[in-house]
Coordinates of C-alpha atoms in Angstrom, one line a residue:
X1021 CA 150.9 -100.6 123.2
X1022 CA 150.2 -101.6 126.9
X1023 CA 152.0 -98.5 128.1
X1024 CA 149.6 -96.3 125.8
X1025 CA 146.3 -98.3 127.1
X1026 CA 147.3 -97.4 130.6
X1027 CA 148.4 -93.8 130.1
X1028 CA 145.2 -93.0 128.7
X1029 CA 143.0 -95.2 131.3
X1030 CA 144.9 -93.1 133.8
X1031 CA 143.9 -89.8 132.3
X1032 CA 140.2 -90.7 132.0
X1033 CA 140.1 -91.9 135.8
X1034 CA 141.8 -88.8 136.9
X1035 CA 139.3 -86.4 134.7
X1036 CA 136.6 -88.2 136.5
X1037 CA 137.7 -87.8 140.2
X1038 CA 138.8 -84.3 139.4
X1039 CA 135.4 -83.1 138.2
X1040 CA 133.0 -85.5 140.2
X1041 CA 132.6 -83.1 142.9
X1042 CA 132.1 -79.8 141.0
X1043 CA 128.8 -78.5 141.0
X1044 CA 128.8 -75.0 139.7
X1045 CA 128.3 -74.5 135.9
X1046 CA 131.3 -74.5 133.8
X1047 CA 131.5 -72.4 130.8
X1048 CA 130.3 -74.9 128.3
X1049 CA 127.2 -75.3 130.0
X1050 CA 126.9 -71.2 130.4
X1051 CA 127.1 -71.2 126.7
X1052 CA 124.3 -73.7 126.4
X1053 CA 122.3 -71.6 128.5
X1054 CA 122.7 -68.5 126.4
X1055 CA 121.9 -70.5 123.1
X1056 CA 118.4 -71.8 125.5
X1057 CA 117.4 -68.3 125.9
X1058 CA 117.8 -67.4 122.0
X1059 CA 114.7 -68.9 121.0
X1060 CA 111.2 -67.7 119.9
X1061 CA 108.6 -69.4 121.0
X1062 CA 105.0 -69.6 119.1
X1063 CA 102.2 -70.8 120.9
X1064 CA 100.1 -73.1 118.2
X1065 CA 97.1 -73.4 120.1
X1066 CA 96.0 -70.3 122.4
X1067 CA 97.4 -67.9 124.8
X1068 CA 100.0 -69.6 127.1
X1069 CA 99.8 -69.7 130.9
X1070 CA 102.1 -67.7 132.6
X1071 CA 102.3 -69.7 135.4
X1072 CA 106.0 -70.9 137.0
X1073 CA 104.7 -74.6 136.0
X1074 CA 104.2 -73.6 132.7
X1075 CA 107.7 -71.7 132.5
X1076 CA 109.3 -74.8 133.8
X1077 CA 107.8 -77.3 131.6
X1078 CA 108.9 -74.4 128.6
X1079 CA 112.3 -74.5 129.8
X1080 CA 112.5 -78.6 129.7
X1081 CA 111.2 -79.1 126.6
X1082 CA 113.7 -76.5 125.3
X1083 CA 116.7 -78.3 127.4
X1084 CA 115.7 -81.8 125.8
X1085 CA 116.5 -80.2 122.3
X1086 CA 120.2 -80.0 123.5
X1087 CA 120.4 -83.1 125.9
X1088 CA 121.5 -85.7 123.7
X1089 CA 124.0 -88.6 124.7
X1090 CA 125.0 -88.7 121.0
X1091 CA 125.5 -85.0 120.5
X1092 CA 128.8 -83.6 118.7
X1093 CA 130.3 -80.2 118.9
X1094 CA 129.7 -79.7 115.0
X1095 CA 125.9 -81.1 115.5
X1096 CA 123.3 -78.0 114.8
X1097 CA 121.8 -76.0 117.5
X1098 CA 118.1 -76.1 118.4
X1099 CA 115.9 -74.0 116.2
X1100 CA 115.4 -70.4 116.9
X1101 CA 111.6 -70.8 116.4
X1102 CA 109.8 -73.5 118.6
X1103 CA 106.0 -74.0 118.0
X1104 CA 104.9 -75.1 121.3
X1105 CA 101.2 -76.2 122.7
X1106 CA 100.0 -73.8 125.1
X1107 CA 100.2 -76.5 127.8
X1108 CA 103.8 -77.0 127.1
X1109 CA 103.5 -80.8 126.3
X1110 CA 104.5 -80.6 122.6
X1111 CA 107.3 -78.5 120.7
X1112 CA 108.0 -78.9 117.5
X1113 CA 111.3 -77.0 115.6
X1114 CA 112.6 -76.7 112.2
X1115 CA 116.2 -75.2 112.1
X1116 CA 119.4 -75.7 110.2
X1117 CA 122.9 -74.4 109.8
X1118 CA 124.7 -72.6 107.0
X1119 CA 128.4 -74.0 107.1
X1120 CA 131.1 -72.5 105.1
X1121 CA 134.8 -74.2 105.4
X1122 CA 138.3 -72.9 103.6
X1123 CA 141.3 -74.4 104.0
X1124 CA 144.9 -74.1 102.4
X1125 CA 147.4 -77.2 102.5
X1126 CA 151.1 -77.1 101.5
X1127 CA 154.4 -79.4 101.0
X1128 CA 152.0 -81.9 99.8
X1129 CA 148.1 -81.7 99.6
X1130 CA 145.8 -83.9 101.3
X1131 CA 143.4 -84.8 98.3
X1132 CA 140.0 -84.4 100.5
X1133 CA 138.0 -81.9 102.4
X1134 CA 138.8 -83.6 105.4
X1135 CA 142.4 -84.0 107.1
X1136 CA 143.0 -87.7 107.4
X1137 CA 146.7 -88.8 107.7
X1138 CA 145.8 -92.1 105.8
X1139 CA 145.1 -89.8 102.8
X1140 CA 148.7 -88.1 103.0
X1141 CA 150.7 -88.5 99.7
X1142 CA 153.9 -90.4 100.1
X1143 CA 155.0 -89.4 97.1
X1144 CA 153.2 -86.1 96.4
X1145 CA 152.7 -85.1 92.8
X1146 CA 154.9 -82.0 92.1
X1147 CA 151.4 -80.2 90.6
X1148 CA 149.6 -80.7 93.7
X1149 CA 152.1 -79.6 96.5
X1150 CA 149.7 -76.8 97.4
X1151 CA 146.1 -76.6 97.6
X1152 CA 143.5 -73.8 98.4
X1153 CA 139.9 -75.0 98.7
X1154 CA 136.3 -74.2 100.1
X1155 CA 133.4 -76.4 101.0
X1156 CA 129.6 -75.9 102.1
X1157 CA 129.6 -79.4 103.6
X1158 CA 128.0 -79.5 106.6
X1159 CA 125.4 -77.0 105.8
X1160 CA 122.0 -78.8 107.0
X1161 CA 118.4 -78.5 107.8
X1162 CA 116.6 -80.7 110.5
X1163 CA 113.2 -81.3 112.0
X1164 CA 112.4 -82.4 115.6
X1165 CA 109.4 -82.8 117.8
X1166 CA 109.7 -83.2 121.2
X1167 CA 106.2 -84.2 123.4
X1168 CA 104.6 -86.1 126.0
X1169 CA 101.6 -88.4 125.4
X1170 CA 99.2 -90.3 128.2
X1171 CA 99.9 -93.6 126.3
X1172 CA 103.1 -93.3 124.8
X1173 CA 105.0 -91.2 127.8
X1174 CA 108.0 -89.0 126.6
X1175 CA 108.8 -89.2 122.6
X1176 CA 110.7 -87.3 120.1
X1177 CA 111.2 -87.4 116.3
X1178 CA 114.0 -86.3 114.4
X1179 CA 115.2 -85.8 110.7
X1180 CA 118.3 -84.3 109.4
X1181 CA 119.6 -84.0 106.0
X1182 CA 123.2 -82.3 104.9
X1183 CA 124.7 -81.0 101.9
X1184 CA 127.5 -83.6 102.1
X1185 CA 127.1 -86.0 98.8
X1186 CA 128.8 -85.3 95.3
X1187 CA 131.2 -82.5 95.7
X1188 CA 129.9 -81.4 99.1
X1189 CA 126.6 -79.9 97.5
X1190 CA 124.0 -83.0 97.1
X1191 CA 121.5 -83.3 99.7
X1192 CA 121.2 -86.6 101.5
X1193 CA 120.0 -87.9 104.6
X1194 CA 122.1 -87.7 107.8
X1195 CA 119.6 -89.3 110.4
X1196 CA 116.1 -90.1 110.7
X1197 CA 114.9 -91.6 114.0
X1198 CA 112.1 -91.8 116.6
X1199 CA 112.6 -91.8 120.4
X1200 CA 110.0 -93.4 122.6
X1201 CA 110.8 -93.0 126.5
X1202 CA 114.2 -95.4 126.6
X1203 CA 113.8 -96.7 123.1
X1204 CA 115.2 -95.3 119.7
X1205 CA 114.4 -96.8 116.4
X1206 CA 115.7 -95.5 113.0
X1207 CA 118.9 -94.4 111.3
X1208 CA 120.9 -92.8 114.0
X1209 CA 124.2 -92.7 115.9
X1210 CA 125.7 -96.3 116.8
X1211 CA 125.7 -97.2 120.5
X1212 CA 129.2 -97.9 119.7
X1213 CA 130.3 -94.3 119.6
X1214 CA 130.8 -91.5 122.0
X1215 CA 130.7 -88.0 119.8
X1216 CA 131.0 -85.7 122.7
X1217 CA 134.2 -86.9 124.1
X1218 CA 136.0 -85.6 120.8
X1219 CA 137.1 -82.0 121.5
X1220 CA 136.0 -79.0 119.0
X1221 CA 137.6 -79.1 115.8
X1222 CA 137.1 -77.0 112.7
X1223 CA 138.0 -80.1 110.2
X1224 CA 135.2 -82.2 109.6
X1225 CA 137.4 -85.4 109.8
X1226 CA 138.3 -84.8 113.5
X1227 CA 140.8 -87.3 115.2
X1228 CA 142.2 -90.3 113.5
X1229 CA 140.6 -92.5 115.7
X1230 CA 137.3 -91.1 115.4
X1231 CA 134.5 -93.9 115.5
X1232 CA 131.0 -92.4 114.6
X1233 CA 129.0 -94.8 112.7
X1234 CA 125.6 -94.2 111.8
X1235 CA 123.0 -97.1 111.1
X1236 CA 119.4 -98.1 111.2
X1237 CA 119.1 -99.5 114.9
X1238 CA 117.0 -100.6 117.6
X1239 CA 118.1 -99.2 120.9
X1240 CA 117.3 -99.3 124.7
X1241 CA 118.9 -97.1 126.8
X1242 CA 117.5 -96.6 130.5
X1243 CA 118.9 -94.2 132.9
X1244 CA 119.3 -95.7 136.3
X1245 CA 120.0 -94.6 139.9
X1246 CA 120.2 -90.8 138.4
X1247 CA 124.1 -91.2 137.5
X1248 CA 124.2 -94.2 135.5
X1249 CA 123.0 -95.0 131.9
X1250 CA 123.2 -98.2 130.1
X1251 CA 122.2 -99.0 126.3
X1252 CA 122.2 -102.1 124.1
X1253 CA 121.3 -102.3 120.4
X1254 CA 120.9 -104.3 117.7
X1255 CA 122.3 -102.4 114.5
X1256 CA 122.3 -102.7 110.8
X1257 CA 125.9 -103.9 109.8
X1258 CA 128.2 -102.5 107.1
X1259 CA 131.5 -104.3 106.5
X1260 CA 134.5 -103.8 104.1
X1261 CA 137.0 -106.5 103.3
X1262 CA 139.8 -107.3 101.4
X1263 CA 139.5 -110.2 99.1
X1264 CA 141.9 -111.8 96.5
X1265 CA 141.2 -114.5 93.5
X1266 CA 140.5 -117.3 96.2
X1267 CA 138.3 -115.5 98.4
X1268 CA 134.8 -113.6 98.2
X1269 CA 132.8 -111.7 100.5
X1270 CA 129.5 -113.1 101.6
X1271 CA 126.5 -110.7 102.1
X1272 CA 125.9 -109.6 105.9
X1273 CA 123.4 -112.0 107.6
X1274 CA 123.3 -111.0 111.0
X1275 CA 123.1 -107.6 113.0
X1276 CA 125.8 -106.0 115.0
X1277 CA 125.4 -106.0 118.6
X1278 CA 126.3 -103.0 120.5
X1279 CA 126.4 -101.7 124.1
X1280 CA 127.8 -99.3 126.8
X1281 CA 127.6 -98.5 130.6
X1282 CA 128.1 -95.0 131.6
X1283 CA 128.4 -93.1 134.6
X1284 CA 127.7 -89.1 134.7
X1285 CA 127.7 -86.6 137.1
X1286 CA 126.3 -83.8 135.4
X1287 CA 124.9 -83.1 131.8
X1288 CA 128.2 -82.6 130.1
X1289 CA 130.4 -84.7 132.0
X1290 CA 130.6 -88.7 131.9
X1291 CA 133.1 -91.7 131.5
X1292 CA 131.6 -94.4 129.2
X1293 CA 132.7 -97.9 128.3
X1294 CA 131.2 -99.4 124.9
X1295 CA 131.4 -102.7 123.1
X1296 CA 130.6 -103.9 119.8
X1297 CA 130.3 -107.6 118.3
X1298 CA 130.1 -108.2 114.4
X1299 CA 129.7 -111.1 112.2
X1300 CA 132.1 -110.9 109.4
X1301 CA 131.5 -113.5 106.6
X1302 CA 133.5 -114.5 103.3
X1303 CA 133.7 -117.7 101.0
X1304 CA 136.8 -119.7 100.6
X1305 CA 136.3 -120.1 96.8
X1306 CA 139.1 -123.1 96.7
X1307 CA 136.9 -125.1 98.9
X1308 CA 133.6 -123.5 97.9
X1309 CA 132.9 -123.2 101.8
X1310 CA 131.7 -120.1 103.7
X1311 CA 133.5 -118.9 106.9
X1312 CA 132.3 -116.7 109.8
X1313 CA 134.7 -114.6 111.9
X1314 CA 133.9 -112.5 115.0
X1315 CA 134.9 -108.7 115.0
X1316 CA 134.9 -107.0 118.1
X1317 CA 135.7 -103.7 119.9
X1318 CA 135.8 -101.9 123.0
X1319 CA 136.1 -98.1 123.8
X1320 CA 136.8 -96.3 126.8
X1321 CA 135.9 -92.6 126.2
X1322 CA 135.3 -89.5 128.9
X1323 CA 134.3 -85.8 128.8
X1324 CA 134.9 -83.7 131.9
X1325 CA 135.4 -80.3 133.4
X1326 CA 138.6 -80.3 136.1
X1327 CA 137.5 -76.5 136.3
X1328 CA 135.0 -74.3 135.2
X1329 CA 136.9 -73.0 132.3
X1330 CA 138.8 -76.6 131.2
X1331 CA 137.3 -79.5 129.5
X1332 CA 139.3 -82.7 128.8
X1333 CA 138.3 -85.2 126.1
X1334 CA 139.9 -88.5 125.9
X1335 CA 138.8 -92.0 124.0
X1336 CA 140.8 -95.0 123.4
X1337 CA 139.3 -97.6 121.4
X1338 CA 140.9 -101.4 120.6
X1339 CA 139.5 -104.6 118.7
X1340 CA 139.5 -106.7 115.9
X1341 CA 137.7 -106.6 112.7
X1342 CA 136.1 -103.1 113.6
X1343 CA 138.0 -100.8 111.2
X1344 CA 135.2 -99.9 108.7
X1345 CA 133.4 -98.3 111.8
X1346 CA 135.5 -95.2 111.8
X1347 CA 139.0 -93.9 112.0
X1348 CA 141.3 -93.5 109.4
X1349 CA 141.2 -97.2 108.6
X1350 CA 137.7 -96.8 107.4
X1351 CA 139.2 -95.4 104.2
X1352 CA 140.7 -99.0 103.3
X1353 CA 139.1 -102.5 103.7
X1354 CA 140.6 -104.0 106.7
X1355 CA 137.8 -105.8 108.5
X1356 CA 139.0 -108.9 107.3
X1357 CA 142.2 -109.3 105.2
X1358 CA 144.1 -112.3 103.1
X1359 CA 146.0 -114.6 105.8
X1360 CA 149.8 -114.7 104.2
X1361 CA 150.7 -118.1 102.7
X1362 CA 146.9 -119.6 103.2
X1363 CA 145.3 -119.2 100.1
X1364 CA 141.4 -119.1 100.4
X1365 CA 141.7 -117.9 103.9
X1366 CA 140.8 -114.5 105.5
X1367 CA 141.2 -113.1 109.4
X1368 CA 140.4 -110.0 111.3
X1369 CA 143.2 -107.9 111.8
X1370 CA 143.7 -105.8 115.2
X1371 CA 144.0 -101.9 115.6
X1372 CA 144.5 -99.6 118.4
X1373 CA 143.5 -96.0 118.5
X1374 CA 143.4 -93.0 121.0
X1375 CA 142.8 -89.0 121.3
X1376 CA 143.5 -86.7 124.1
X1377 CA 142.1 -83.1 123.9
X1378 CA 141.3 -80.1 126.2
X1379 CA 139.5 -77.0 125.7
X1380 CA 140.2 -73.5 127.6
X1381 CA 137.6 -71.1 127.8
X1382 CA 138.3 -67.4 128.2
X1383 CA 134.8 -66.7 128.3
X1384 CA 131.6 -68.7 127.4
X1385 CA 131.6 -67.7 123.9
X1386 CA 135.5 -67.8 123.2
X1387 CA 137.7 -70.7 123.4
X1388 CA 140.9 -72.5 122.3
X1389 CA 141.1 -76.2 121.7
X1390 CA 143.9 -78.5 121.1
X1391 CA 143.7 -82.4 120.5
X1392 CA 146.1 -85.2 119.6
X1393 CA 145.3 -88.5 117.9
X1394 CA 146.7 -91.8 116.6
X1395 CA 145.4 -95.0 115.0
X1396 CA 147.8 -97.9 114.7
X1397 CA 147.0 -100.8 112.2
X1398 CA 148.0 -104.2 113.9
X1399 CA 147.9 -107.1 111.3
X1400 CA 149.5 -110.4 112.5
X1401 CA 150.8 -111.7 108.9
X1402 CA 153.4 -110.0 107.1
X1403 CA 152.1 -107.2 105.0
X1404 CA 152.9 -105.0 101.8
X1405 CA 155.7 -102.5 103.0
X1406 CA 153.7 -99.8 101.3
X1407 CA 150.8 -100.5 103.4
X1408 CA 149.6 -97.8 106.3
X1409 CA 151.1 -98.8 109.8
X1410 CA 149.9 -95.8 111.7
X1411 CA 148.8 -92.1 111.4
X1412 CA 148.9 -89.6 114.0
X1413 CA 147.2 -85.9 113.7
X1414 CA 147.1 -82.9 115.9
X1415 CA 145.0 -80.0 115.6
X1416 CA 144.8 -76.4 117.4
X1417 CA 141.7 -74.5 117.4
X1418 CA 140.1 -71.1 118.2
X1419 CA 136.2 -70.3 118.5
X1420 CA 134.1 -67.5 118.7
X1421 CA 130.5 -67.0 119.0
X1422 CA 129.6 -63.4 118.5
X1423 CA 126.1 -63.9 119.1
X1424 CA 124.4 -67.4 120.1
X1425 CA 123.6 -68.2 116.6
X1426 CA 126.9 -67.1 114.7
X1427 CA 130.1 -69.4 115.3
X1428 CA 133.6 -68.2 113.7
X1429 CA 136.8 -70.6 113.9
X1430 CA 140.1 -71.0 112.7
X1431 CA 142.4 -74.1 113.3
X1432 CA 146.1 -75.6 112.3
X1433 CA 146.2 -79.4 111.7
X1434 CA 149.6 -81.5 111.2
X1435 CA 149.7 -85.1 110.7
X1436 CA 151.6 -88.1 109.9
X1437 CA 151.3 -91.1 107.9
X1438 CA 153.8 -94.2 108.3
X1439 CA 154.1 -97.3 106.3
X1440 CA 155.5 -100.9 107.2
X1441 CA 158.4 -100.0 105.0
X1442 CA 159.6 -97.2 107.3
X1443 CA 158.6 -94.6 104.9
X1444 CA 156.9 -91.4 106.8
X1445 CA 155.6 -88.1 105.5
X1446 CA 153.9 -85.0 107.2
X1447 CA 150.9 -82.8 106.4
X1448 CA 149.9 -79.2 107.5
X1449 CA 146.8 -77.6 106.9
X1450 CA 145.1 -74.3 108.0
X1451 CA 141.5 -73.7 108.1
X1452 CA 138.5 -71.6 108.9
X1453 CA 134.8 -72.2 109.3
X1454 CA 131.8 -69.6 109.4
X1455 CA 128.6 -71.2 110.8
X1456 CA 125.2 -69.5 111.0
X1457 CA 122.4 -71.2 112.7
X1458 CA 118.4 -70.5 112.7

């Protein structure tokens, strides 16, 4: 484990050193610039000014639609139609994306649209060895307002809803928050996450160590000395415990505390250290007493551009009692598990996850990406031999944007699950996606 930590930390440091001196726009930023130009501006209170100051203000507001510390590759682009005030102090957009995925499994199909090693069938049903399916999951609508006010300063309002519910067709809320200067309040990505540090992938599941919780929170996130960003937040907890006949879950009664410190050298490159502390409560039914355990985790993450064509991605996370926040282990209930040989007691097991990825752009609108990730479950006590020990997965993807608003992609996924008994099994999938943004 120490060797893995050292290797990933070395990779992050090397990526930062190699890219911190680059000033020319890389191809990822060039693709963003092409999106910045693909907008129809509708002035809502008169004819706009054609001065350079006005043009710069319009460009600045549109850029704010894309600049987001928690933006993931699969998040929707800024809307094509933007309603803007004549003085360029207020912009409003309603947009979305139509996304269709198709996938094919063989040699034992994973029973889900997301390619998760945890779900690899160890003893596959002979009637379910192959599977072809499609899903509109990820199709979304969103509404965003960005403005400037003499009293409030800079502010944003954002609502997004996805078709990811029952059978991937029910409409449900994904995000809803307000940003006023350095403060965020609402249903948003956790401070203990870094979606932009995950390599592009067609599959919705992503790397096996993916940490991407969303919760109702209050966050303060100032930028200082130009290149440094810090954040601290209180977040609504959501825990998952494994109990037995001698224990019971206690309702959450304290918020999670999350924070990060980040160094960034351009709008798409950074290194971030994140952390979270959680309260995990349960009841000992034998002694009729409640107990509280502390869960915690750290994550080091980075996205960088060693050359104008190459982008590197890396994350590593370790902690105890944070499994429900993401990764393969969120499918189970591992924040607290029973202590072997001690009835009535639970403890917070450790887990380690990491992922490395690289993207190569042939052109700004055509690139390939690959990534490899692993999550290890590290309980201290003896555990059921059929329990998940670790999962790993890799992927190879190609993406092409024939226009700034249309994206096509294809991928090959491979993954492995290994249990504590030593039993293991591999899974394979090919998939494709077509996305149309507006």
